[in-house]
């Protein structure tokens, strides 16, 4: 049997392209309404995808490392991704829900309970895309501490050598601490802590609740959580990464890393760097899963992918640029690429629709049937959690369990 | 005489971490499973309630350094549950207590505005602050806030959050494909707030939500708390279940609101209440006593008293007299993780002793007698009448109802009492408004557009 392809989708407003909201099928006035997100989730679930991620940040969306400009023709707004995922939980049944939640200005205790609760309300389908808030703009929204950003010279240095100044290391150390706290809090209740022993009137066996007593460089957290251990034990932690420093962060903290190869050569190079990062941090236990991000502009009945991309570029007034490979073409060609790359040692793909409604519909209704026809994609959802869908162990040991 | 009868506001809450929920009852369900929240919210909506309410707890309670194991423990994240409930209800308001000490204005404004979008205008925030260093042990921020500064922080938080909510006008979102204009003006969402607690500026990511400003709830009976609520809140929780003191509180709050430049009807007053129904008065009363007896075990009674005495009372007999020793307010707290604050422990102790003496009650009995406020007990007709009288006599504008049986307890109220309230013409048969603000009969929240109209004399 051919290896199965794992497929998720990245949702971000009207789509990845800055002019996506202007396409005929796009619903820009509804970007903040529950119906829009429900429709997207239902489409993704129709396509039997593993998960959907919802992008987010604590800044107005725009170009990273560029000041918020005065442009009136861009979607400079978004609502909270974790709440979107929570809103989607009762109206979906199988698909994993993976909101982006930042670690820099947030309280790890809140992050822990909110993802755990998403796991409870979705009955085991929660994940988390960890994101660092590195901009001075975001820091000013909180006013608690100034954060410096990479200078132009430092950014150029990063691009040529891949090495970051010390303060960026600090930011990811803080993120790693935040993930560690969240994970400990998820384990701070053993699965069978609630006993409801009527005879002794004990609701809980307090021996099965644990203080986490985390003391780090940036903060300390006592625990236990207020929320019982989530159904998956440990919801799926993911991170997007572009550089060895961040691969190391992912290897320390995540179950799954999203990478951005731009071709087969770069895919091999990144896989090598990810393996090196895992060795560097001494990762043990479950292997870090690696998913390639791809931007997709697929052929539709009305126009080819390249035609659609050209039209979008024309509307935006600039040629589209992305950190990931931009694929414009037919679902058949994309299926070829996915099958080809699947053989190169990656675990799956996260497709980023150039235009949310059009490209997600093409993924679900064109690409997936082709993959099914070629015998490399599921034809029905199995029962079980997001961890089960991803092939991660579904029995997750609790670090505090005594018996 | 055809004075229109006051409409009753109803909220429903799912009992959280306390001894009020009969978890040992054979019919009791989970307090974590989403199905329990879904059932209660759907039932409340079936009964045309105004909102569903969730309380908050940010640390597990402890007694003498040990996690307390006798009551319900553990609860889900409020925002997440409310956003999920938005998917399974259409008209019900979704209210949550969220602490302003352990969340920053940008997050609070963003999460509530997002919830308001995702629920079509049904979000409400019960603003609280914490001064509890124990709870702070779970947060990077740390916990300590001088009790005297709680309202200072609360007020500044609220002002900062409003500045963020008001940073977008309703018409800032153009989203016109033809012209290519997504925003009306480049500065949509731009904000700056400079106060003693917060010095923040930048761009708010969330466009103006359906309610503009989600509904603000508040609790507190101190003069500071009353003034804060009267100036800022859309509704205040009343702790008074007896009509004379409730009516006094009602008069006082409405007067303070008017003094703060608002209309009396701009703030609603809502006591929380439990209910026990029976086919006869005697049956209801018997059921009520059974429930109370079960809720307040000897151990629960001692622990409730330990919060007042701040001493280890475990050596006292629950069926014996009230402890004869004095409270120890200066010792390290024996019970941690509760928001309940005893202002004057000695006065409370004096009152308990007097009541026990006068009514010949044991320690446990006096707790049962004194620690319940305003239960609604009786036949459905009698309870409907109690509610109607209390509201028409200005004891409150409505009630927030919780049942001792999660999640099925509210069904009985909705099946048996709600039709009687509707017959009396004091509860809607169908929802009329599209937002919580509409349903509560609150005026629309401030916006700069309104302000401009007012100042140009058009309004």
JSON list of N, CA, C and O in Angstrom, two decimals, chain A residues 236-261:
[
{"chain": "A", "resi": 236, "resn": "UNK", "atom": "N", "xyz": [-1.80, 18.67, 20.48]},
{"chain": "A", "resi": 236, "resn": "UNK", "atom": "CA", "xyz": [-0.66, 18.68, 19.55]},
{"chain": "A", "resi": 236, "resn": "UNK", "atom": "C", "xyz": [-0.04, 20.08, 19.47]},
{"chain": "A", "resi": 236, "resn": "UNK", "atom": "O", "xyz": [-0.73, 21.05, 19.16]},
{"chain": "A", "resi": 237, "resn": "UNK", "atom": "N", "xyz": [1.24, 20.18, 19.76]},
{"chain": "A", "resi": 237, "resn": "UNK", "atom": "CA", "xyz": [1.93, 21.48, 19.72]},
{"chain": "A", "resi": 237, "resn": "UNK", "atom": "C", "xyz": [2.70, 21.60, 18.41]},
{"chain": "A", "resi": 237, "resn": "UNK", "atom": "O", "xyz": [3.46, 20.69, 18.05]},
{"chain": "A", "resi": 238, "resn": "UNK", "atom": "N", "xyz": [2.49, 22.71, 17.72]},
{"chain": "A", "resi": 238, "resn": "UNK", "atom": "CA", "xyz": [3.15, 22.92, 16.43]},
{"chain": "A", "resi": 238, "resn": "UNK", "atom": "C", "xyz": [3.84, 24.28, 16.41]},
{"chain": "A", "resi": 238, "resn": "UNK", "atom": "O", "xyz": [3.53, 25.16, 17.22]},
{"chain": "A", "resi": 239, "resn": "UNK", "atom": "N", "xyz": [4.77, 24.43, 15.47]},
{"chain": "A", "resi": 239, "resn": "UNK", "atom": "CA", "xyz": [5.43, 25.73, 15.30]},
{"chain": "A", "resi": 239, "resn": "UNK", "atom": "C", "xyz": [5.88, 25.85, 13.84]},
{"chain": "A", "resi": 239, "resn": "UNK", "atom": "O", "xyz": [6.26, 24.85, 13.22]},
{"chain": "A", "resi": 240, "resn": "UNK", "atom": "N", "xyz": [5.84, 27.07, 13.34]},
{"chain": "A", "resi": 240, "resn": "UNK", "atom": "CA", "xyz": [6.38, 27.37, 12.02]},
{"chain": "A", "resi": 240, "resn": "UNK", "atom": "C", "xyz": [7.82, 27.82, 12.20]},
{"chain": "A", "resi": 240, "resn": "UNK", "atom": "O", "xyz": [8.12, 28.61, 13.09]},
{"chain": "A", "resi": 241, "resn": "UNK", "atom": "N", "xyz": [8.73, 27.30, 11.35]},
{"chain": "A", "resi": 241, "resn": "UNK", "atom": "CA", "xyz": [10.14, 27.64, 11.54]},
{"chain": "A", "resi": 241, "resn": "UNK", "atom": "C", "xyz": [10.85, 27.79, 10.21]},
{"chain": "A", "resi": 241, "resn": "UNK", "atom": "O", "xyz": [10.52, 27.11, 9.23]},
{"chain": "A", "resi": 242, "resn": "UNK", "atom": "N", "xyz": [11.82, 28.73, 10.21]},
{"chain": "A", "resi": 242, "resn": "UNK", "atom": "CA", "xyz": [12.57, 29.01, 8.98]},
{"chain": "A", "resi": 242, "resn": "UNK", "atom": "C", "xyz": [14.07, 28.93, 9.16]},
{"chain": "A", "resi": 242, "resn": "UNK", "atom": "O", "xyz": [14.81, 29.15, 8.22]},
{"chain": "A", "resi": 243, "resn": "UNK", "atom": "N", "xyz": [14.54, 28.70, 10.37]},
{"chain": "A", "resi": 243, "resn": "UNK", "atom": "CA", "xyz": [15.98, 28.81, 10.62]},
{"chain": "A", "resi": 243, "resn": "UNK", "atom": "C", "xyz": [16.39, 27.84, 11.71]},
{"chain": "A", "resi": 243, "resn": "UNK", "atom": "O", "xyz": [15.56, 27.45, 12.54]},
{"chain": "A", "resi": 244, "resn": "UNK", "atom": "N", "xyz": [17.68, 27.46, 11.75]},
{"chain": "A", "resi": 244, "resn": "UNK", "atom": "CA", "xyz": [18.14, 26.47, 12.73]},
{"chain": "A", "resi": 244, "resn": "UNK", "atom": "C", "xyz": [17.75, 26.80, 14.17]},
{"chain": "A", "resi": 244, "resn": "UNK", "atom": "O", "xyz": [17.34, 25.92, 14.92]},
{"chain": "A", "resi": 245, "resn": "UNK", "atom": "N", "xyz": [17.84, 28.08, 14.57]},
{"chain": "A", "resi": 245, "resn": "UNK", "atom": "CA", "xyz": [17.46, 28.44, 15.93]},
{"chain": "A", "resi": 245, "resn": "UNK", "atom": "C", "xyz": [16.02, 28.02, 16.23]},
{"chain": "A", "resi": 245, "resn": "UNK", "atom": "O", "xyz": [15.70, 27.51, 17.31]},
{"chain": "A", "resi": 246, "resn": "UNK", "atom": "N", "xyz": [15.15, 28.25, 15.24]},
{"chain": "A", "resi": 246, "resn": "UNK", "atom": "CA", "xyz": [13.74, 27.95, 15.45]},
{"chain": "A", "resi": 246, "resn": "UNK", "atom": "C", "xyz": [13.48, 26.44, 15.31]},
{"chain": "A", "resi": 246, "resn": "UNK", "atom": "O", "xyz": [12.59, 25.89, 15.96]},
{"chain": "A", "resi": 247, "resn": "UNK", "atom": "N", "xyz": [14.28, 25.77, 14.45]},
{"chain": "A", "resi": 247, "resn": "UNK", "atom": "CA", "xyz": [14.15, 24.31, 14.41]},
{"chain": "A", "resi": 247, "resn": "UNK", "atom": "C", "xyz": [14.51, 23.72, 15.78]},
{"chain": "A", "resi": 247, "resn": "UNK", "atom": "O", "xyz": [13.89, 22.75, 16.23]},
{"chain": "A", "resi": 248, "resn": "UNK", "atom": "N", "xyz": [15.49, 24.32, 16.42]},
{"chain": "A", "resi": 248, "resn": "UNK", "atom": "CA", "xyz": [15.87, 23.84, 17.76]},
{"chain": "A", "resi": 248, "resn": "UNK", "atom": "C", "xyz": [14.73, 24.07, 18.76]},
{"chain": "A", "resi": 248, "resn": "UNK", "atom": "O", "xyz": [14.43, 23.21, 19.59]},
{"chain": "A", "resi": 249, "resn": "UNK", "atom": "N", "xyz": [14.12, 25.25, 18.64]},
{"chain": "A", "resi": 249, "resn": "UNK", "atom": "CA", "xyz": [12.96, 25.52, 19.50]},
{"chain": "A", "resi": 249, "resn": "UNK", "atom": "C", "xyz": [11.88, 24.45, 19.27]},
{"chain": "A", "resi": 249, "resn": "UNK", "atom": "O", "xyz": [11.33, 23.89, 20.22]},
{"chain": "A", "resi": 250, "resn": "UNK", "atom": "N", "xyz": [11.60, 24.17, 17.99]},
{"chain": "A", "resi": 250, "resn": "UNK", "atom": "CA", "xyz": [10.56, 23.17, 17.67]},
{"chain": "A", "resi": 250, "resn": "UNK", "atom": "C", "xyz": [10.96, 21.80, 18.19]},
{"chain": "A", "resi": 250, "resn": "UNK", "atom": "O", "xyz": [10.13, 21.06, 18.73]},
{"chain": "A", "resi": 251, "resn": "UNK", "atom": "N", "xyz": [12.25, 21.47, 18.05]},
{"chain": "A", "resi": 251, "resn": "UNK", "atom": "CA", "xyz": [12.70, 20.15, 18.49]},
{"chain": "A", "resi": 251, "resn": "UNK", "atom": "C", "xyz": [12.61, 20.02, 20.02]},
{"chain": "A", "resi": 251, "resn": "UNK", "atom": "O", "xyz": [12.39, 18.94, 20.54]},
{"chain": "A", "resi": 252, "resn": "UNK", "atom": "N", "xyz": [12.76, 21.15, 20.73]},
{"chain": "A", "resi": 252, "resn": "UNK", "atom": "CA", "xyz": [12.62, 21.12, 22.19]},
{"chain": "A", "resi": 252, "resn": "UNK", "atom": "C", "xyz": [11.16, 21.05, 22.61]},
{"chain": "A", "resi": 252, "resn": "UNK", "atom": "O", "xyz": [10.83, 20.43, 23.62]},
{"chain": "A", "resi": 253, "resn": "UNK", "atom": "N", "xyz": [10.30, 21.76, 21.87]},
{"chain": "A", "resi": 253, "resn": "UNK", "atom": "CA", "xyz": [8.97, 22.06, 22.41]},
{"chain": "A", "resi": 253, "resn": "UNK", "atom": "C", "xyz": [7.78, 21.45, 21.66]},
{"chain": "A", "resi": 253, "resn": "UNK", "atom": "O", "xyz": [6.72, 21.30, 22.26]},
{"chain": "A", "resi": 254, "resn": "UNK", "atom": "N", "xyz": [7.95, 21.17, 20.38]},
{"chain": "A", "resi": 254, "resn": "UNK", "atom": "CA", "xyz": [6.77, 20.87, 19.56]},
{"chain": "A", "resi": 254, "resn": "UNK", "atom": "C", "xyz": [6.67, 19.38, 19.21]},
{"chain": "A", "resi": 254, "resn": "UNK", "atom": "O", "xyz": [7.63, 18.62, 19.34]},
{"chain": "A", "resi": 255, "resn": "UNK", "atom": "N", "xyz": [5.48, 19.00, 18.75]},
{"chain": "A", "resi": 255, "resn": "UNK", "atom": "CA", "xyz": [5.27, 17.67, 18.18]},
{"chain": "A", "resi": 255, "resn": "UNK", "atom": "C", "xyz": [5.46, 17.71, 16.67]},
{"chain": "A", "resi": 255, "resn": "UNK", "atom": "O", "xyz": [5.77, 16.71, 16.04]},
{"chain": "A", "resi": 256, "resn": "UNK", "atom": "N", "xyz": [5.24, 18.89, 16.11]},
{"chain": "A", "resi": 256, "resn": "UNK", "atom": "CA", "xyz": [5.18, 19.01, 14.66]},
{"chain": "A", "resi": 256, "resn": "UNK", "atom": "C", "xyz": [5.72, 20.37, 14.26]},
{"chain": "A", "resi": 256, "resn": "UNK", "atom": "O", "xyz": [5.40, 21.37, 14.89]},
{"chain": "A", "resi": 257, "resn": "UNK", "atom": "N", "xyz": [6.58, 20.39, 13.23]},
{"chain": "A", "resi": 257, "resn": "UNK", "atom": "CA", "xyz": [7.12, 21.66, 12.76]},
{"chain": "A", "resi": 257, "resn": "UNK", "atom": "C", "xyz": [6.70, 21.90, 11.31]},
{"chain": "A", "resi": 257, "resn": "UNK", "atom": "O", "xyz": [6.71, 20.97, 10.50]},
{"chain": "A", "resi": 258, "resn": "UNK", "atom": "N", "xyz": [6.27, 23.12, 11.05]},
{"chain": "A", "resi": 258, "resn": "UNK", "atom": "CA", "xyz": [5.97, 23.52, 9.67]},
{"chain": "A", "resi": 258, "resn": "UNK", "atom": "C", "xyz": [7.22, 24.16, 9.09]},
{"chain": "A", "resi": 258, "resn": "UNK", "atom": "O", "xyz": [7.78, 25.09, 9.68]},
{"chain": "A", "resi": 259, "resn": "UNK", "atom": "N", "xyz": [7.68, 23.65, 7.92]},
{"chain": "A", "resi": 259, "resn": "UNK", "atom": "CA", "xyz": [8.87, 24.20, 7.27]},
{"chain": "A", "resi": 259, "resn": "UNK", "atom": "C", "xyz": [8.47, 24.78, 5.92]},
{"chain": "A", "resi": 259, "resn": "UNK", "atom": "O", "xyz": [7.38, 24.51, 5.42]},
{"chain": "A", "resi": 260, "resn": "UNK", "atom": "N", "xyz": [9.37, 25.56, 5.35]},
{"chain": "A", "resi": 260, "resn": "UNK", "atom": "CA", "xyz": [9.02, 26.26, 4.11]},
{"chain": "A", "resi": 260, "resn": "UNK", "atom": "C", "xyz": [10.05, 26.03, 3.01]},
{"chain": "A", "resi": 260, "resn": "UNK", "atom": "O", "xyz": [10.74, 26.97, 2.59]},
{"chain": "A", "resi": 261, "resn": "UNK", "atom": "N", "xyz": [10.17, 24.80, 2.51]},
{"chain": "A", "resi": 261, "resn": "UNK", "atom": "CA", "xyz": [11.09, 24.55, 1.40]},
{"chain": "A", "resi": 261, "resn": "UNK", "atom": "C", "xyz": [10.59, 25.25, 0.13]},
{"chain": "A", "resi": 261, "resn": "UNK", "atom": "O", "xyz": [9.39, 25.39, -0.06]}
]
